[in-house]
PDB file of C-alpha atoms in Angstrom:
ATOM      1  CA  UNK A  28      -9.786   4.463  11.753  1.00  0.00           C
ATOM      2  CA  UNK A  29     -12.051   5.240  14.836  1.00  0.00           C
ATOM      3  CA  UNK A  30     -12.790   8.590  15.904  1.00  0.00           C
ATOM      4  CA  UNK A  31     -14.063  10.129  18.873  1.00  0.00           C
ATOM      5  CA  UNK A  32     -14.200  13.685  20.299  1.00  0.00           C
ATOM      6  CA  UNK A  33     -14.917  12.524  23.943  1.00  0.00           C
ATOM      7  CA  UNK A  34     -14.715  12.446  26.716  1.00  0.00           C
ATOM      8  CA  UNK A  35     -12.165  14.897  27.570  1.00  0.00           C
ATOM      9  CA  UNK A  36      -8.379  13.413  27.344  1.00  0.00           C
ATOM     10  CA  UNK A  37      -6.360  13.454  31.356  1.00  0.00           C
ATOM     11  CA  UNK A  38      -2.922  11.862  31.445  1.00  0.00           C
ATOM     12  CA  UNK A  39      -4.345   8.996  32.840  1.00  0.00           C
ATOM     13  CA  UNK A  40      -7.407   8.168  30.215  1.00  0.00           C
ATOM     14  CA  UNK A  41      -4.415   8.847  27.416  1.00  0.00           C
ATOM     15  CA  UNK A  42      -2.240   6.208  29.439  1.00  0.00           C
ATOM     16  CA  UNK A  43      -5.718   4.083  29.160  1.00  0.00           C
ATOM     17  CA  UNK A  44      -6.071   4.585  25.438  1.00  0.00           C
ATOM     18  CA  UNK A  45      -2.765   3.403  24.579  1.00  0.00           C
ATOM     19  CA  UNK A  46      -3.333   0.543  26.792  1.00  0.00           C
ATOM     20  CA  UNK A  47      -5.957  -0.158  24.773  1.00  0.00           C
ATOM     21  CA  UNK A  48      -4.652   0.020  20.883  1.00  0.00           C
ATOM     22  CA  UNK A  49      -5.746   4.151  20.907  1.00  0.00           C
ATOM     23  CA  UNK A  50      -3.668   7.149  20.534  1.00  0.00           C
ATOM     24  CA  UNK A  51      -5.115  10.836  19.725  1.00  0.00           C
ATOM     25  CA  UNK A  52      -4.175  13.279  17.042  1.00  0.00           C
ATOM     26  CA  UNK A  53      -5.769  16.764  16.181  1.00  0.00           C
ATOM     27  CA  UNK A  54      -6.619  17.974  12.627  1.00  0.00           C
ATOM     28  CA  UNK A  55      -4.143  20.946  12.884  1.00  0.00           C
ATOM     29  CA  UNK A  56      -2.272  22.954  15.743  1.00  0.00           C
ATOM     30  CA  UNK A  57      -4.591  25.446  15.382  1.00  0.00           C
ATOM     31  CA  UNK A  58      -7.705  23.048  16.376  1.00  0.00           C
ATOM     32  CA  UNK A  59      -8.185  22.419  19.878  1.00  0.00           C
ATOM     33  CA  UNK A  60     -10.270  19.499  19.563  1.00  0.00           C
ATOM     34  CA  UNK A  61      -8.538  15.718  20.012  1.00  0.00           C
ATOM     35  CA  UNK A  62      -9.798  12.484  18.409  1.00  0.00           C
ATOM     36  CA  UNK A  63      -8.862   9.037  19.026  1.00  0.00           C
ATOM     37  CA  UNK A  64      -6.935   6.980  16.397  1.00  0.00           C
ATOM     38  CA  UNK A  65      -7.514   3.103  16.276  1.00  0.00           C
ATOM     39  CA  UNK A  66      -5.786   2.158  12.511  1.00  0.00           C
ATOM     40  CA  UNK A  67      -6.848  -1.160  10.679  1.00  0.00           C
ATOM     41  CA  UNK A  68      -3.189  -1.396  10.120  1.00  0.00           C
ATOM     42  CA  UNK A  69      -0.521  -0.338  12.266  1.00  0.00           C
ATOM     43  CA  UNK A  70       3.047   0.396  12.369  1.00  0.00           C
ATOM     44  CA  UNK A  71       5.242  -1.468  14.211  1.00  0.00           C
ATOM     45  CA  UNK A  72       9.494  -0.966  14.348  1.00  0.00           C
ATOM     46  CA  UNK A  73      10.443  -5.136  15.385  1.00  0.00           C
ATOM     47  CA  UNK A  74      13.268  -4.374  17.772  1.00  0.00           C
ATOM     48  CA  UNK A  75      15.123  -7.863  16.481  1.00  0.00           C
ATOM     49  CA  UNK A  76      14.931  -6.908  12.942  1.00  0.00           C
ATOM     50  CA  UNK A  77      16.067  -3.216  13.466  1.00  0.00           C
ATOM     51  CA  UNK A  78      18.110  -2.305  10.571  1.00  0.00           C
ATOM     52  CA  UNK A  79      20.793   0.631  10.454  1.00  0.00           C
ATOM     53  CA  UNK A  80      21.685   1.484   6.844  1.00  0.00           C
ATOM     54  CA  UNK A  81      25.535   1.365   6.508  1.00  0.00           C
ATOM     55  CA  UNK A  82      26.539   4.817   5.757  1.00  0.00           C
ATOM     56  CA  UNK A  83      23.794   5.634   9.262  1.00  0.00           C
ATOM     57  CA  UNK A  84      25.889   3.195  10.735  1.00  0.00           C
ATOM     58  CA  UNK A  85      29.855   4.888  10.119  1.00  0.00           C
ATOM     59  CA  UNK A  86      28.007   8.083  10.879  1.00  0.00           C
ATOM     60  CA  UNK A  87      26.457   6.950  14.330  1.00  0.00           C
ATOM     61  CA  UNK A  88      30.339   5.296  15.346  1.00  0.00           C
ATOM     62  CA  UNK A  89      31.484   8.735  14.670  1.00  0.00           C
ATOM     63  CA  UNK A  90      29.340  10.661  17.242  1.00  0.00           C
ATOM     64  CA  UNK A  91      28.791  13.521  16.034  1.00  0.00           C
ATOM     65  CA  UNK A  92      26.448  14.879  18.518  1.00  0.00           C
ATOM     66  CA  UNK A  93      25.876  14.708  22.113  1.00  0.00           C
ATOM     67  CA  UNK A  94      23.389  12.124  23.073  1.00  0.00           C
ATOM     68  CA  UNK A  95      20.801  12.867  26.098  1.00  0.00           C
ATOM     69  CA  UNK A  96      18.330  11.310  27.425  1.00  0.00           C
ATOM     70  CA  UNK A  97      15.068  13.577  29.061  1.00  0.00           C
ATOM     71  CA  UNK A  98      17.193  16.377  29.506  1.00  0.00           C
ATOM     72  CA  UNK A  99      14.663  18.863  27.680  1.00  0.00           C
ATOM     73  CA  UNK A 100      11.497  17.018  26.868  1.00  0.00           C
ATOM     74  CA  UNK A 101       9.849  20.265  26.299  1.00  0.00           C
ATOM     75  CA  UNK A 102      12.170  21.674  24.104  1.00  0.00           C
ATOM     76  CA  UNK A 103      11.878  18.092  22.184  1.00  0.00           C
ATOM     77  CA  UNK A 104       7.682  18.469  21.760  1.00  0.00           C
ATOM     78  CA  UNK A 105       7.587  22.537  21.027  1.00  0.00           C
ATOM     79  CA  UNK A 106      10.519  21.206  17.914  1.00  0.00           C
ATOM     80  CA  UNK A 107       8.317  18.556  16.574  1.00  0.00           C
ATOM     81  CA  UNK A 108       5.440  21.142  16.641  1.00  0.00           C
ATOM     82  CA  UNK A 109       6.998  23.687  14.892  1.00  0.00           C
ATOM     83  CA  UNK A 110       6.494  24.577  11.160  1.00  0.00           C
ATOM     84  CA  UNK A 111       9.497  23.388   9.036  1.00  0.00           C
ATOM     85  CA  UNK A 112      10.261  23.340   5.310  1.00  0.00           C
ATOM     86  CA  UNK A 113       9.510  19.444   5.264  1.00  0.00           C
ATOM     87  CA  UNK A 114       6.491  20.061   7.426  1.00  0.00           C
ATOM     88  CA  UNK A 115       4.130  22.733   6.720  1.00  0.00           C
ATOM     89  CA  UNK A 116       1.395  21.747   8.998  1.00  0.00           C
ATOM     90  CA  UNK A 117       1.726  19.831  12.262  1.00  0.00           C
ATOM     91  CA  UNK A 118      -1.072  17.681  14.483  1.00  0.00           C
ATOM     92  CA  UNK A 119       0.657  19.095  17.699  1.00  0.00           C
ATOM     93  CA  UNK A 120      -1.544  21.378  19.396  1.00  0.00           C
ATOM     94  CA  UNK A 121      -1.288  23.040  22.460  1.00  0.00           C
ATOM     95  CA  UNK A 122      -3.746  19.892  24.378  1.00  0.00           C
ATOM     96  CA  UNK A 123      -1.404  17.832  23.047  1.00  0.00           C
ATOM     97  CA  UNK A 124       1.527  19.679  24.554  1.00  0.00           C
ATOM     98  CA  UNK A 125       0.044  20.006  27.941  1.00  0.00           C
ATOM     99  CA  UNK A 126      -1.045  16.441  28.343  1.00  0.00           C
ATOM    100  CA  UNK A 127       2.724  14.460  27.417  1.00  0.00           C
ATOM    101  CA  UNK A 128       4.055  17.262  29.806  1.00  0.00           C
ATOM    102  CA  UNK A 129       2.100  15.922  31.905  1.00  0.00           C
ATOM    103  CA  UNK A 130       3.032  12.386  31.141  1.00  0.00           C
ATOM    104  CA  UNK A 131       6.595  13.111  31.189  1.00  0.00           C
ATOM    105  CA  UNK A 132       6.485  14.682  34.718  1.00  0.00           C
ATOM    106  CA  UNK A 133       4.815  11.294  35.676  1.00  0.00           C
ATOM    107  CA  UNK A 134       7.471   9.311  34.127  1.00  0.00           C
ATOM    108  CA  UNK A 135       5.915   7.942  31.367  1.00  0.00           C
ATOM    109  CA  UNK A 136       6.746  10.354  28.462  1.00  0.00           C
ATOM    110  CA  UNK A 137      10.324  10.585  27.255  1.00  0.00           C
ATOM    111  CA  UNK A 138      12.894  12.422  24.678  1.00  0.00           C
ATOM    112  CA  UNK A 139      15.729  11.148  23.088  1.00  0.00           C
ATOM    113  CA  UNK A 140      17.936  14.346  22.026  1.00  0.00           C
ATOM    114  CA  UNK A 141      20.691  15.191  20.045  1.00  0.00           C
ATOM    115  CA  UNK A 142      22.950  18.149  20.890  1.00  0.00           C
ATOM    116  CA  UNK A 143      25.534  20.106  19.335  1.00  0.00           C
ATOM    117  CA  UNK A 144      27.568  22.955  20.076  1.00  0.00           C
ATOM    118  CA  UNK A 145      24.815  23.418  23.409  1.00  0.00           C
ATOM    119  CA  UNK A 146      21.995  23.686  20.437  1.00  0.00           C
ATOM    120  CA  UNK A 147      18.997  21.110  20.898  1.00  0.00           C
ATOM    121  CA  UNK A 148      19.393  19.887  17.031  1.00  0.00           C
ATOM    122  CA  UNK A 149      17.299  16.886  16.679  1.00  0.00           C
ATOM    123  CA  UNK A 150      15.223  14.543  18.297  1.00  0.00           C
ATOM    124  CA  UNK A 151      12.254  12.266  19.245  1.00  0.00           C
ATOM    125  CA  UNK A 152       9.508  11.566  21.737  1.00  0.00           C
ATOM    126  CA  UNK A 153       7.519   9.172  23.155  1.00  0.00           C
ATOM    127  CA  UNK A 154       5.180   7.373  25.696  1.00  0.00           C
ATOM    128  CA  UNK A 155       6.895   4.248  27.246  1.00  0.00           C
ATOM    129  CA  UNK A 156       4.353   1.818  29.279  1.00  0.00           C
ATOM    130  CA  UNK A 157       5.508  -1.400  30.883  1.00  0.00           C
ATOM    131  CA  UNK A 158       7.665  -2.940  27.992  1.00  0.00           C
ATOM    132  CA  UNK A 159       6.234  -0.974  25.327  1.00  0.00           C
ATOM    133  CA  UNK A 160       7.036   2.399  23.455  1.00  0.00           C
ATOM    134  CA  UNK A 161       5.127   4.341  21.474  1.00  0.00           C
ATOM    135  CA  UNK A 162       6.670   6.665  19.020  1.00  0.00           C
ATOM    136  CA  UNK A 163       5.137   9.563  18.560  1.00  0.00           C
ATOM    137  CA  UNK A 164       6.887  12.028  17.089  1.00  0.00           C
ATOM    138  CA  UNK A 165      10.725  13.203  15.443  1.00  0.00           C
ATOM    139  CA  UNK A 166      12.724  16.336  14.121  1.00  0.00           C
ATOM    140  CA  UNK A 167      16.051  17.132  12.735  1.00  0.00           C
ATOM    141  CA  UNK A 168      17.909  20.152  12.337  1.00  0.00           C
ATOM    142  CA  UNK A 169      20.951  18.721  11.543  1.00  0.00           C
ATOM    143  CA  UNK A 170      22.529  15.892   9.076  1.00  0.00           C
ATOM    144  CA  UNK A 171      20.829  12.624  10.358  1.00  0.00           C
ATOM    145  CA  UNK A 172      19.843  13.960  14.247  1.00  0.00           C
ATOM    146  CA  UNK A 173      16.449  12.292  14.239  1.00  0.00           C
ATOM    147  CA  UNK A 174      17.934   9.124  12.710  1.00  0.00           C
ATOM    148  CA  UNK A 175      20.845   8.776  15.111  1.00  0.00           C
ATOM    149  CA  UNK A 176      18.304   9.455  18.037  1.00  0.00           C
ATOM    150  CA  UNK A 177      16.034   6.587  16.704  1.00  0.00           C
ATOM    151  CA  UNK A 178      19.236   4.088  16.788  1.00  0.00           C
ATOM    152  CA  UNK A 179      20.102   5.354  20.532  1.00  0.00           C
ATOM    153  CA  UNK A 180      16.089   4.785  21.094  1.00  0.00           C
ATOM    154  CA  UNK A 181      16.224   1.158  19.806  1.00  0.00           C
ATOM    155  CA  UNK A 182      19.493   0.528  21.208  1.00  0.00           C
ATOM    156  CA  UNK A 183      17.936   1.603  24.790  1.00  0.00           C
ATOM    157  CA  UNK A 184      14.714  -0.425  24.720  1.00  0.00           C
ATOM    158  CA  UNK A 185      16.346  -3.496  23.749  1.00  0.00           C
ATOM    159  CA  UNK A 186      18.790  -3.072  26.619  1.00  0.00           C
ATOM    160  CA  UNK A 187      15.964  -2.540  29.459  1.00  0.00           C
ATOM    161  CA  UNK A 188      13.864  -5.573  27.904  1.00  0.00           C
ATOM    162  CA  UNK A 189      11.430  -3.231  26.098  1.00  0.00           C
ATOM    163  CA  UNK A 190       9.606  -5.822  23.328  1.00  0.00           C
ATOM    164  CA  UNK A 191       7.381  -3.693  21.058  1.00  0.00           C
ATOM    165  CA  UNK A 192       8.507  -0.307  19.372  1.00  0.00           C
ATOM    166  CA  UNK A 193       4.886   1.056  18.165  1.00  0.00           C
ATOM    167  CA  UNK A 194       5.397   3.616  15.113  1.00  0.00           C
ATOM    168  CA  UNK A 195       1.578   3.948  14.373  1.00  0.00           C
ATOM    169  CA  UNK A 196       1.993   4.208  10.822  1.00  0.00           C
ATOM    170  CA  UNK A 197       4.961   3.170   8.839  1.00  0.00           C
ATOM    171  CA  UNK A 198       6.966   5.808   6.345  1.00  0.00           C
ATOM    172  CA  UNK A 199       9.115   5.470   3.220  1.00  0.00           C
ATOM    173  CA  UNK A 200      11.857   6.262   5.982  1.00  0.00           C
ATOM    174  CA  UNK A 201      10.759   4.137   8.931  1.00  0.00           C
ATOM    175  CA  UNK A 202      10.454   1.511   6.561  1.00  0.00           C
ATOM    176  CA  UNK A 203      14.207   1.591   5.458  1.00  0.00           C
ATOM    177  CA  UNK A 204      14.724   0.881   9.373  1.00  0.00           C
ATOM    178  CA  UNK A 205      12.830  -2.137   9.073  1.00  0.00           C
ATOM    179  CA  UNK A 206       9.428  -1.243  10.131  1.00  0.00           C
ATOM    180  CA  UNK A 207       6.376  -3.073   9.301  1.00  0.00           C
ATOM    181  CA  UNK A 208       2.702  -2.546   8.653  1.00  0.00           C
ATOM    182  CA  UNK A 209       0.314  -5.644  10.807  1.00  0.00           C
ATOM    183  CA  UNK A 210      -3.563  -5.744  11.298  1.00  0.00           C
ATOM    184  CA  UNK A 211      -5.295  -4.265  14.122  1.00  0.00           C
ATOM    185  CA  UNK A 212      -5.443  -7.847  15.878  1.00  0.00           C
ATOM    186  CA  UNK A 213      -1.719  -8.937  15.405  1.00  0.00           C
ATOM    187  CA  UNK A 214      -1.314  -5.760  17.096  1.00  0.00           C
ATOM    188  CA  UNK A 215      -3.533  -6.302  19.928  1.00  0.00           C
ATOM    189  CA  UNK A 216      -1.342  -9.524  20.333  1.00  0.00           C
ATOM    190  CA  UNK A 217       1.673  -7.961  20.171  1.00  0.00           C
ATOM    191  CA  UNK A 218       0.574  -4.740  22.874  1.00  0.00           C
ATOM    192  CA  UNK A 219      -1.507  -7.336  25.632  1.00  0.00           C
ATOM    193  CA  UNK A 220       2.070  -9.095  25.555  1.00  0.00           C
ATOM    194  CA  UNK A 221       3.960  -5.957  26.069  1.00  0.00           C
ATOM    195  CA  UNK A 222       2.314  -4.829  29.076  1.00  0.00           C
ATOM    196  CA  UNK A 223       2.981  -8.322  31.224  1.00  0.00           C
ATOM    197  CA  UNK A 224       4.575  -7.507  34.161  1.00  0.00           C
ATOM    198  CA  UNK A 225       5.877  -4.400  36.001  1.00  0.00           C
ATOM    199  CA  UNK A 226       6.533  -0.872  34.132  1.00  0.00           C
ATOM    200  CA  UNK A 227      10.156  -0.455  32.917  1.00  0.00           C
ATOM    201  CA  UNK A 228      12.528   2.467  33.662  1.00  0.00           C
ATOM    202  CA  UNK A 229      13.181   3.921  30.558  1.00  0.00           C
ATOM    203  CA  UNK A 230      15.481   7.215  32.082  1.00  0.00           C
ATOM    204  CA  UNK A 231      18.292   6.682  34.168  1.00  0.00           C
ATOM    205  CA  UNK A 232      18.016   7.548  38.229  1.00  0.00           C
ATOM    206  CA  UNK A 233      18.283  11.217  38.917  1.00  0.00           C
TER     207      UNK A 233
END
């Protein structure tokens, strides 16, 4: 796993990195300081092999919560930040915050959201460049919100031609979604094929 300190991170070296295999991470919220993250193996959710578990599945048909798409990005990131019983510490810092603002006011960082009752309750985030997406981060705060956003996620990309879901790591939980661990090269392979062509829209017109 590479590690770097410098130089400083803008929206459009971070936009560089992931072009390039990297993403950054801090040690703690508290720590200001960024590194870069290159792993031996990474983490990779194959949008053809995506599996919804069947009781996930019932659940999802029933829709029970409102869906959205970018509608509070924001409120998304400062959620996955917080402190939770499941999560005592968090790598979301405040640079962190600021700079996939920033991405998401240039169109390249997005939330998937789950809503009930007019309550944010659960949801994702990520960084979507050309025909690639690259999870970064979920929370829940109600029965299955994160996991019905990740269906509406994969069920999005593989509508607008998206071809490779990046994870960076791979969980007990991502894994029961089908996601796979692959060396640093297979993953170069995959990522130089994903960014072909012209960036797709990911968020519907205003």
């Amino acid at each position: 796993m590479a590690r770097s300190s410098y130089p400083p991170i803008t929206p459009d070296l971070l936009l560089q990195a992931y072009a390039s295999g990297l993403f950054p991470m801090a040690d703690s919220a508290d720590d200001p300081e960024l590194f870069w993250v290159e792993p031996e193996i990474r983490g990779v959710l194959p949008l053809d092999k995506f599996h919804v578990p069947r009781r996930l599945a019932r659940t999802v048909r029933q829709a029970p919560y409102q869906i959205r798409f970018d509608t509070d990005f924001d409120g998304v990131l400062a959620a996955c930040a917080a402190y939770a019983d499941n999560r005592p510490s968090t790598w979301i810092n405040s640079t962190i915050s600021e700079l996939y603002s920033s991405l998401h006011r240039l169109g390249h960082a997005h939330s998937v959201e789950a809503w009930l009752n007019g309550k944010l309750v659960g949801g994702l985030y990520g960084v979507s460049l050309r025909r690639a997406f690259f999870g970064e981060s979920m929370f829940t705060r109600a029965t299955d919100a994160s996991k019905i956003c990740l269906v509406h996620l994969v069920e999005r990309l593989r509508a607008r031609g998206f071809i490779l879901l990046d994870t960076q790591f791979t969980t007990e939980h991502l894994k029961r979604f089908g996601a796979i661990d692959i060396p640093r090269q297979e993953y170069a392979d995959l990522l130089a094929a994903a960014l072909e062509g012209d960036n797709i829209a990911f968020s519907d017109p205003a």
